[in-house]
């Protein structure tokens, strides 16, 4: 489309997965590129493809391990020396380890991951955001995750780093709200990349229902260009997981997420639990419809709605308490209990329309 000829996007983790798909979208839109990653050969090949297929004018490849000390400062210095103005920063690079934190994972590797996911991402954000604010122009996309708002046993350090990125991003959005600079948090579900293999994980239950990285990148790109504060790519079931994270007991969430990270030969199941799609997704759809309807109500109907919503809140609180009690009485049946609860919540929300 060549809509943004002359502008430059810097993408970390650009050699594969979501980062590569995002780089392709920027190239299609006429951006010049700064591609950052550990595989210089892959990035060079990608550069040739973009120049050939999309006529990309300028591509700077930076071969860098972002878990190294001063990686962010070195990238910034190289960009400055090349005389490049970065209009869009995409902090896509990230990594994880897999296993029990106390006995199975390696601290040196976890320290590298914290450096990559937190320190390098934060400094890149600070360096380029300062320039963007000075110009009063720019966009930043931060790779958070749906696990930024949930426990994630067996990948605990990864989830903690993503919670940091999520919180940092939302705080900075408030700080720059009076400027023309925007930031967007990308919160994907499990995506079909090499993420789990690089983390040292065996084949996991969660890998039965992974999203396409091209779809994730497309949704992320649209949200970034609109200046949205966050984006959860995919359908309603992914968005339902965020809602569930806010209303569910943490112990229940942790047990469910642990189940998804169980090796397939140990899980005793072949597919992701149905509660994700059926129970809570229905509640979310009803909730979205409620918000839309509420915005079009007259004052009298709004007052009536608030009364019904208050009753619904009491019901929902009771249902969540019920789930917590059931969990303490019989933890082994928690997932089944929450499936019933999700359906009950969906019916309760639907009753507001009655």
mmCIF file of C-alpha atoms in Angstrom, residues 12 15 37-38 44 48 84 91 108 164 175 196 209 241 276-278 283:
data_model
loop_
_atom_site.group_PDB
_atom_site.id
_atom_site.type_symbol
_atom_site.label_atom_id
_atom_site.label_comp_id
_atom_site.label_asym_id
_atom_site.label_seq_id
_atom_site.Cartn_x
_atom_site.Cartn_y
_atom_site.Cartn_z
ATOM 1 C CA UNK A 12 12.811 -6.864 17.862
ATOM 2 C CA UNK A 15 13.438 -13.268 12.499
ATOM 3 C CA UNK A 37 17.344 -10.510 16.243
ATOM 4 C CA UNK A 38 19.916 -13.197 16.982
ATOM 5 C CA UNK A 44 19.297 -10.842 5.782
ATOM 6 C CA UNK A 48 15.883 -9.457 0.473
ATOM 7 C CA UNK A 84 17.420 6.844 11.403
ATOM 8 C CA UNK A 91 9.156 -4.735 21.406
ATOM 9 C CA UNK A 108 21.303 -18.237 34.968
ATOM 10 C CA UNK A 164 5.495 -6.133 34.466
ATOM 11 C CA UNK A 175 1.713 9.593 31.188
ATOM 12 C CA UNK A 196 7.571 -23.671 23.839
ATOM 13 C CA UNK A 209 -5.389 -24.843 20.382
ATOM 14 C CA UNK A 241 -9.976 -15.556 29.221
ATOM 15 C CA UNK A 276 -12.852 -21.694 28.048
ATOM 16 C CA UNK A 277 -15.100 -21.540 25.030
ATOM 17 C CA UNK A 278 -18.593 -22.312 26.269
ATOM 18 C CA UNK A 283 -20.935 -14.452 29.461
#
